[in-house]
Each structure stands twice: as C-alpha cells, then as structure tokens.
Amino acid sequence: MFKPPVKVGNGWDSYNQIAGGDDMTGDGIGDLVGRTVDGALYIYPGDGTGHFGDRSSFRWPSGWQEADVLATAGGVPAYGKPRILGVDAQGALYSYRSLNNGKLSDRRRDPAPYYCGTNPATRFAFASDLAMDGEADLVASCDDLLYTGATATEQQGFGWGGFTNFTGPGDLTGDGMGDLLARDSTGIMHLYPGVSTYPLVHFADRIGLGAGWNTYDTIVGAGDYTGDGRADILARTPAGALYLYPGTGDPHTPFKDRAGLGGGWQQYTHLTAIGDGKGDLLAVSSEGELFSYTGTGTGGFRPRMSLGRGWNIYRGLY
C-alpha cells in the first residue's frame, strides 16, 4: 500500500524515460534520472523529503538514446557497495563486502596497496567513493606519499607523512564529491575537499578544522548516522567514550557540536564504519570477536550482533 501521491512539479514530459534508484551524488539520499528524446541524461538529486533539487548533467551527458531501457540499482544483496578492509601483521590486505543483511562476504585477498608494498608503517583509510565511480577508494600513506584510488591509482604528492589519521566519511562539503579528513601529529584536523575528475582523484586546497583532535584514538565515518542526508563521523577517546559529530554540509564548519554515545567502547581493539545509507559500526573485541552495530538513522545503534571470531588476525580494520 502507498500513501497519497505528492506532486513534485511540471515539465516531466520532456523525458521519454525516468528512473529512480540509489544515491548518485554522494549524500546518502536516493536520486532520479531522466532521459530526453535526443539522448541527454540528467540527474535530479533527492532531498530526503520526496522532492528533488535542480538537475545536473550526467558525467557522460549524451548518447543515451541508444539504450532501450534505463534502470538504476538499489542495494544488491550479493554485491553491495559497502566494504571493509583488514590488514594483517605482515601487511597483507583483505577485503570483505557487506551483504546488506548485517553480514559480510568471504574475504578476498587484495594486492599490496600501490607502491607501499606490505610496509607495516603504512597508514590506511577506506574512503567513501573519492573517484565517483561507485566504489569505495583505498587511501594509503607511506614514505611521505599518499596514494588514492580503486579502479585507478593516483599519487597525491609528498608531505603526507606528518598525518596520524585519515578518514574518508563521504561528502562533507555538500557538493556531491567524496572528501578526506587528515589529522596531523599536533592534533589539527584538515579537510581535503574532493574535486574528482572520473576516474582519478584530486583535492582542493585543504581547510583547517582546528586543534584538539588528538583527544581521540579512533576516528571513523562512512555515511549518515542521523538521517539528515549529511555525512557524519564518530570519534572515540582512549578512555572509551564515543562521540558523534553530525555533518552540516558546510566546508568551513562541517560538523555540529559533538553528541555523546556512551562509554565502554575501549573494550574494542578496532572500530570501523560501514555504510548502507545509514551508517553502521563494526567493532572487534580483544578476544577477536567481530560485532556489528546497525545504525538507527537517528544518531544511535541497535543492539550489537556477533559476526564471528578470529578477527584478531588483523592489525587494523578500515
């Protein structure tokens, strides 16, 4: 059964096909595509209330009249977009895909990240689609260099050795591009806005977000935890207090005041975020048991669910 229809405007007869589906702009909200008779394709970004923002041309804007049928995909149970990465003591990299049912696929061995090899000093992050190709992107820093990408690899230059944490929570600036957070050794957080030119990754000039972020031993993010369509992050103190920083979409003040999510999180050796629209959290206990905390979409989590043991073989999850 459906609720009564809601009118979203006029002029839609200019399209000979319209399809709705998954998020195509990086804000966690489903969008709409329309194709004109002459083959131009446009995206209408959803705003989460049943309405849409101004249209924009698709990355390949013309030639779509050759397709008989257009369709977009939501979550595919066997091959969903969210993934996590595990790095073992030797530096080998493994990936697990979310099955969109609270469980993970069998692991797959991934090649050593770019030119870092299996260097145990490599710092990783798994960022929410920096290249705008529908895939999360690995971020690897070693020897003062930063490498990014999933289907294409790009070196981001020197000067990255002074950072102690990288986080790729998604679009923090409200422009539909995936962004990167980097904390330096003094505790200052920097925002690197993504300006991707598919399939490569580029960043605009960084924006300083202030000091004090070395208060936290873990900073993660992969989606919207509050249900407002903005990317958020989570941060844990060494004493085990977990905080939520809700996103604003403003590049200069990307977070609202933090909200406490309780204590006791020091019992976990690793925390990592996984995104399915609503941000979820994965946590590994000191005994190597992996737990899934499914996000409610209102800034909290449902009761944890065990995903099995043996996860202490990894020195890091991302």
Short mmCIF file of C-alpha atoms in Angstrom, two decimals:
data_model
loop_
_atom_site.label_atom_id
_atom_site.label_comp_id
_atom_site.label_asym_id
_atom_site.label_seq_id
_atom_site.Cartn_x
_atom_site.Cartn_y
_atom_site.Cartn_z
CA MET A 1 0.00 0.00 0.00
CA PHE A 2 1.11 3.56 -0.65
CA LYS A 3 0.48 6.94 0.88
CA PRO A 4 -1.26 9.60 -1.26
CA PRO A 5 0.89 10.92 -4.15
CA VAL A 6 2.93 14.11 -3.77
CA LYS A 7 3.32 16.42 -6.76
CA VAL A 8 6.93 17.36 -7.47
CA GLY A 9 6.47 19.79 -10.35
CA ASN A 10 5.63 20.09 -14.04
CA GLY A 11 7.51 19.62 -17.31
CA TRP A 12 8.47 15.99 -16.90
CA ASP A 13 7.03 15.18 -20.34
CA SER A 14 10.34 16.38 -21.78
CA TYR A 15 11.75 12.98 -20.81
CA ASN A 16 10.96 9.71 -22.54
CA GLN A 17 12.39 7.69 -19.66
CA ILE A 18 12.63 8.34 -15.92
CA ALA A 19 14.24 6.00 -13.40
CA GLY A 20 14.78 6.25 -9.67
CA GLY A 21 17.26 4.40 -7.55
CA ASP A 22 20.34 4.61 -5.40
CA ASP A 23 22.39 7.64 -4.34
CA MET A 24 24.32 9.07 -7.30
CA THR A 25 25.54 12.31 -5.72
CA GLY A 26 27.30 11.07 -2.58
CA ASP A 27 24.89 12.44 0.06
CA GLY A 28 23.25 9.15 1.06
CA ILE A 29 19.84 10.02 -0.47
CA GLY A 30 18.23 8.31 -3.46
CA ASP A 31 18.17 10.30 -6.70
CA LEU A 32 16.30 10.34 -10.02
CA VAL A 33 17.50 10.25 -13.63
CA GLY A 34 15.65 11.47 -16.71
CA ARG A 35 16.49 10.98 -20.40
CA THR A 36 15.35 13.33 -23.16
CA VAL A 37 14.35 12.25 -26.67
CA ASP A 38 17.70 13.39 -28.07
CA GLY A 39 19.62 11.22 -25.58
CA ALA A 40 20.68 13.73 -22.91
CA LEU A 41 20.73 12.32 -19.38
CA TYR A 42 20.14 14.37 -16.23
CA ILE A 43 20.30 13.67 -12.50
CA TYR A 44 17.80 15.13 -10.04
CA PRO A 45 19.27 14.92 -6.51
CA GLY A 46 16.80 13.77 -3.87
CA ASP A 47 16.47 15.90 -0.73
CA GLY A 48 15.11 13.16 1.55
CA THR A 49 11.58 14.64 1.72
CA GLY A 50 10.18 13.32 -1.55
CA HIS A 51 11.36 16.30 -3.58
CA PHE A 52 14.36 16.97 -5.82
CA GLY A 53 16.96 19.67 -6.32
CA ASP A 54 17.95 21.30 -9.60
CA ARG A 55 19.00 18.88 -12.30
CA SER A 56 22.59 18.44 -13.46
CA SER A 57 24.04 16.70 -16.50
CA PHE A 58 25.28 13.15 -16.00
CA ARG A 59 29.04 12.58 -16.23
CA TRP A 60 28.52 11.20 -19.78
CA PRO A 61 25.74 13.59 -20.81
CA SER A 62 24.81 12.42 -24.33
CA GLY A 63 24.21 9.33 -26.45
CA TRP A 64 21.73 7.67 -24.10
CA GLN A 65 19.05 7.37 -26.82
CA GLU A 66 20.77 4.12 -27.82
CA ALA A 67 19.50 2.44 -24.64
CA ASP A 68 16.05 0.85 -24.83
CA VAL A 69 15.53 0.76 -21.07
CA LEU A 70 17.11 2.73 -18.23
CA ALA A 71 17.14 1.36 -14.70
CA THR A 72 19.09 2.16 -11.56
CA ALA A 73 20.11 -0.23 -8.80
CA GLY A 74 19.49 -0.10 -5.10
CA GLY A 75 21.40 -2.35 -2.70
CA VAL A 76 22.39 -5.59 -4.40
CA PRO A 77 22.48 -8.29 -1.69
CA ALA A 78 25.31 -10.28 -3.25
CA TYR A 79 27.49 -7.30 -4.09
CA GLY A 80 26.61 -4.20 -2.14
CA LYS A 81 28.70 -1.05 -2.26
CA PRO A 82 29.97 -1.04 1.35
CA ARG A 83 33.24 -2.84 2.06
CA ILE A 84 35.77 -3.07 4.85
CA LEU A 85 39.47 -3.83 4.67
CA GLY A 86 41.61 -5.86 7.04
CA VAL A 87 45.40 -5.60 7.22
CA ASP A 88 47.23 -8.47 8.88
CA ALA A 89 50.51 -8.40 10.80
CA GLN A 90 52.53 -8.92 7.60
CA GLY A 91 50.78 -6.04 5.84
CA ALA A 92 48.64 -8.23 3.56
CA LEU A 93 45.34 -6.63 2.60
CA TYR A 94 41.95 -8.39 2.57
CA SER A 95 38.50 -7.06 1.72
CA TYR A 96 35.01 -8.04 2.84
CA ARG A 97 31.81 -6.84 1.20
CA SER A 98 28.63 -6.12 3.08
CA LEU A 99 25.76 -8.40 2.08
CA ASN A 100 23.25 -5.74 3.21
CA ASN A 101 21.80 -8.13 5.80
CA GLY A 102 24.17 -7.41 8.68
CA LYS A 103 26.69 -9.99 7.48
CA LEU A 104 29.87 -9.93 5.41
CA SER A 105 31.05 -11.90 2.40
CA ASP A 106 34.02 -14.26 2.44
CA ARG A 107 37.29 -12.38 2.42
CA ARG A 108 39.25 -11.67 -0.73
CA ARG A 109 42.99 -11.07 -0.91
CA ASP A 110 43.72 -7.67 -2.44
CA PRO A 111 47.05 -6.67 -3.97
CA ALA A 112 49.50 -4.78 -1.81
CA PRO A 113 48.42 -1.13 -1.86
CA TYR A 114 50.07 0.64 -4.73
CA TYR A 115 53.76 1.29 -4.19
CA CYS A 116 53.64 0.83 -0.41
CA GLY A 117 54.09 -2.92 -0.69
CA THR A 118 53.43 -4.57 2.67
CA ASN A 119 55.20 -1.85 4.65
CA PRO A 120 53.94 -2.24 8.27
CA ALA A 121 54.19 1.54 8.75
CA THR A 122 51.61 2.23 6.03
CA ARG A 123 48.56 4.16 7.24
CA PHE A 124 45.25 3.33 5.61
CA ALA A 125 41.76 4.67 5.22
CA PHE A 126 38.87 3.36 3.16
CA ALA A 127 37.14 6.42 1.76
CA SER A 128 33.59 6.76 0.50
CA ASP A 129 33.98 6.97 -3.29
CA LEU A 130 36.56 9.67 -3.95
CA ALA A 131 36.68 8.83 -7.67
CA MET A 132 32.89 8.96 -8.18
CA ASP A 133 32.90 5.52 -9.79
CA GLY A 134 30.53 3.80 -7.37
CA GLU A 135 33.36 2.16 -5.43
CA ALA A 136 34.95 2.99 -2.11
CA ASP A 137 38.57 4.04 -2.54
CA LEU A 138 41.66 2.94 -0.66
CA VAL A 139 43.87 5.65 0.81
CA ALA A 140 47.41 4.53 1.65
CA SER A 141 50.21 6.69 3.05
CA CYS A 142 53.85 5.63 3.19
CA ASP A 143 57.25 7.26 2.74
CA ASP A 144 55.65 10.72 2.96
CA LEU A 145 53.46 9.94 -0.08
CA LEU A 146 49.71 9.45 -0.38
CA TYR A 147 48.08 7.09 -2.87
CA THR A 148 44.37 7.01 -3.64
CA GLY A 149 42.01 5.11 -5.88
CA ALA A 150 40.16 1.88 -6.51
CA THR A 151 39.91 1.29 -10.26
CA ALA A 152 42.67 3.82 -10.97
CA THR A 153 45.68 4.69 -8.83
CA GLU A 154 46.95 8.20 -8.32
CA GLN A 155 49.80 9.61 -6.28
CA GLN A 156 48.79 12.73 -4.36
CA GLY A 157 52.34 14.01 -3.84
CA PHE A 158 54.65 14.46 -0.87
CA GLY A 159 54.05 15.93 2.57
CA TRP A 160 51.63 13.35 3.94
CA GLY A 161 54.00 11.73 6.43
CA GLY A 162 53.01 14.09 9.24
CA PHE A 163 49.45 12.80 9.46
CA THR A 164 48.44 10.25 12.07
CA ASN A 165 44.89 9.53 10.92
CA PHE A 166 42.99 9.52 7.63
CA THR A 167 39.20 9.25 7.38
CA GLY A 168 37.03 9.25 4.27
CA PRO A 169 33.44 9.67 5.53
CA GLY A 170 31.86 10.81 2.25
CA ASP A 171 30.67 14.24 1.19
CA LEU A 172 31.30 16.77 3.98
CA THR A 173 31.08 19.87 1.79
CA GLY A 174 27.67 19.40 0.20
CA ASP A 175 28.89 19.23 -3.41
CA GLY A 176 28.31 15.51 -4.01
CA MET A 177 32.03 14.65 -4.01
CA GLY A 178 33.76 12.39 -1.52
CA ASP A 179 36.14 14.22 0.82
CA LEU A 180 39.10 13.28 3.02
CA LEU A 181 39.92 14.16 6.63
CA ALA A 182 43.55 14.08 7.79
CA ARG A 183 44.77 14.71 11.35
CA ASP A 184 48.34 15.86 11.82
CA SER A 185 50.72 14.98 14.66
CA THR A 186 49.80 18.14 16.61
CA GLY A 187 46.10 17.23 16.67
CA ILE A 188 44.91 19.66 13.98
CA MET A 189 42.29 18.24 11.63
CA HIS A 190 42.37 19.17 7.95
CA LEU A 191 39.60 18.76 5.39
CA TYR A 192 40.62 17.98 1.80
CA PRO A 193 37.56 18.62 -0.40
CA GLY A 194 37.27 16.17 -3.26
CA VAL A 195 37.21 17.59 -6.79
CA SER A 196 37.29 14.28 -8.63
CA THR A 197 37.63 14.04 -12.38
CA TYR A 198 36.50 10.47 -13.03
CA PRO A 199 38.26 8.07 -12.70
CA LEU A 200 41.06 10.00 -10.97
CA VAL A 201 41.03 11.70 -7.58
CA HIS A 202 42.00 15.29 -6.87
CA PHE A 203 41.64 17.52 -3.82
CA ALA A 204 41.08 21.25 -3.47
CA ASP A 205 43.16 23.29 -1.03
CA ARG A 206 42.84 21.95 2.47
CA ILE A 207 40.74 23.64 5.14
CA GLY A 208 41.88 23.66 8.78
CA LEU A 209 39.24 22.47 11.24
CA GLY A 210 41.02 23.32 14.47
CA ALA A 211 43.12 21.57 17.08
CA GLY A 212 42.34 19.05 19.80
CA TRP A 213 41.57 16.06 17.62
CA ASN A 214 44.42 14.07 19.20
CA THR A 215 41.97 13.62 22.08
CA TYR A 216 40.73 10.64 20.10
CA ASP A 217 42.47 7.37 19.37
CA THR A 218 39.96 6.38 16.67
CA ILE A 219 38.06 8.49 14.12
CA VAL A 220 35.79 6.76 11.61
CA GLY A 221 32.89 7.52 9.30
CA ALA A 222 31.03 6.02 6.35
CA GLY A 223 27.64 7.54 5.88
CA ASP A 224 24.75 9.28 7.57
CA TYR A 225 24.16 8.37 11.22
CA THR A 226 21.49 11.00 11.92
CA GLY A 227 19.13 10.63 8.94
CA ASP A 228 19.56 14.16 7.59
CA GLY A 229 21.39 13.24 4.39
CA ARG A 230 24.77 14.52 5.61
CA ALA A 231 27.94 12.52 6.17
CA ASP A 232 28.89 12.23 9.86
CA ILE A 233 31.88 10.90 11.79
CA LEU A 234 32.43 9.01 15.05
CA ALA A 235 35.36 9.55 17.42
CA ARG A 236 36.50 7.51 20.44
CA THR A 237 38.70 8.59 23.34
CA PRO A 238 41.28 6.21 24.88
CA ALA A 239 39.01 6.02 27.95
CA GLY A 240 36.24 4.54 25.79
CA ALA A 241 33.85 7.46 25.32
CA LEU A 242 32.28 7.51 21.84
CA TYR A 243 31.11 10.75 20.23
CA LEU A 244 29.07 11.56 17.14
CA TYR A 245 29.92 14.63 15.07
CA PRO A 246 26.87 15.33 12.84
CA GLY A 247 27.71 16.77 9.43
CA THR A 248 26.47 20.15 8.22
CA GLY A 249 27.47 20.22 4.54
CA ASP A 250 29.45 23.44 5.14
CA PRO A 251 33.14 23.01 4.23
CA HIS A 252 34.33 25.57 6.80
CA THR A 253 32.24 24.25 9.70
CA PRO A 254 31.49 20.69 8.57
CA PHE A 255 30.35 19.42 11.98
CA LYS A 256 27.82 20.38 14.59
CA ASP A 257 28.65 20.08 18.29
CA ARG A 258 29.51 16.54 19.24
CA ALA A 259 26.97 14.27 20.93
CA GLY A 260 27.99 11.59 23.42
CA LEU A 261 27.07 7.98 22.61
CA GLY A 262 28.16 6.49 25.91
CA GLY A 263 31.22 4.79 27.31
CA GLY A 264 32.73 1.33 27.40
CA TRP A 265 33.99 1.37 23.83
CA GLN A 266 37.59 0.83 24.98
CA GLN A 267 36.73 -2.89 25.13
CA TYR A 268 37.20 -2.94 21.36
CA THR A 269 40.64 -3.03 19.76
CA HIS A 270 39.36 -1.88 16.36
CA LEU A 271 36.40 0.21 15.24
CA THR A 272 35.46 0.82 11.63
CA ALA A 273 32.43 2.25 9.87
CA ILE A 274 30.48 0.65 7.07
CA GLY A 275 27.82 2.45 5.05
CA ASP A 276 24.48 1.35 3.62
CA GLY A 277 22.86 4.79 3.64
CA LYS A 278 22.50 4.60 7.40
CA GLY A 279 25.95 4.47 8.94
CA ASP A 280 26.80 1.27 10.80
CA LEU A 281 29.73 0.42 13.06
CA LEU A 282 31.88 -2.70 13.30
CA ALA A 283 33.88 -3.43 16.45
CA VAL A 284 36.45 -6.12 17.30
CA SER A 285 36.84 -7.25 20.91
CA SER A 286 40.18 -8.09 22.49
CA GLU A 287 39.26 -11.78 22.05
CA GLY A 288 38.90 -11.27 18.29
CA GLU A 289 35.10 -11.35 18.07
CA LEU A 290 33.55 -9.01 15.49
CA PHE A 291 30.32 -7.21 16.37
CA SER A 292 28.02 -5.23 14.10
CA TYR A 293 26.17 -2.17 15.41
CA THR A 294 23.45 -1.25 12.93
CA GLY A 295 22.67 2.45 12.76
CA THR A 296 19.14 3.59 13.56
CA GLY A 297 19.35 6.71 11.41
CA THR A 298 18.67 8.89 14.45
CA GLY A 299 22.18 9.04 15.91
CA GLY A 300 22.21 5.71 17.73
CA PHE A 301 22.70 1.99 17.20
CA ARG A 302 20.64 -1.14 17.57
CA PRO A 303 21.88 -3.93 19.88
CA ARG A 304 25.09 -5.47 18.65
CA MET A 305 25.20 -8.70 16.64
CA SER A 306 28.16 -11.08 16.55
CA LEU A 307 29.69 -11.80 13.15
CA GLY A 308 32.11 -14.43 14.38
CA ARG A 309 35.57 -14.81 15.87
CA GLY A 310 39.12 -14.81 14.56
CA TRP A 311 39.29 -11.12 13.65
CA ASN A 312 42.34 -10.51 15.86
CA ILE A 313 44.49 -11.69 12.96
CA TYR A 314 44.24 -8.12 11.66
CA ARG A 315 46.31 -5.24 12.98
CA GLY A 316 43.78 -2.81 11.52
CA LEU A 317 40.28 -2.63 10.03
CA TYR A 318 39.28 0.20 7.70
#
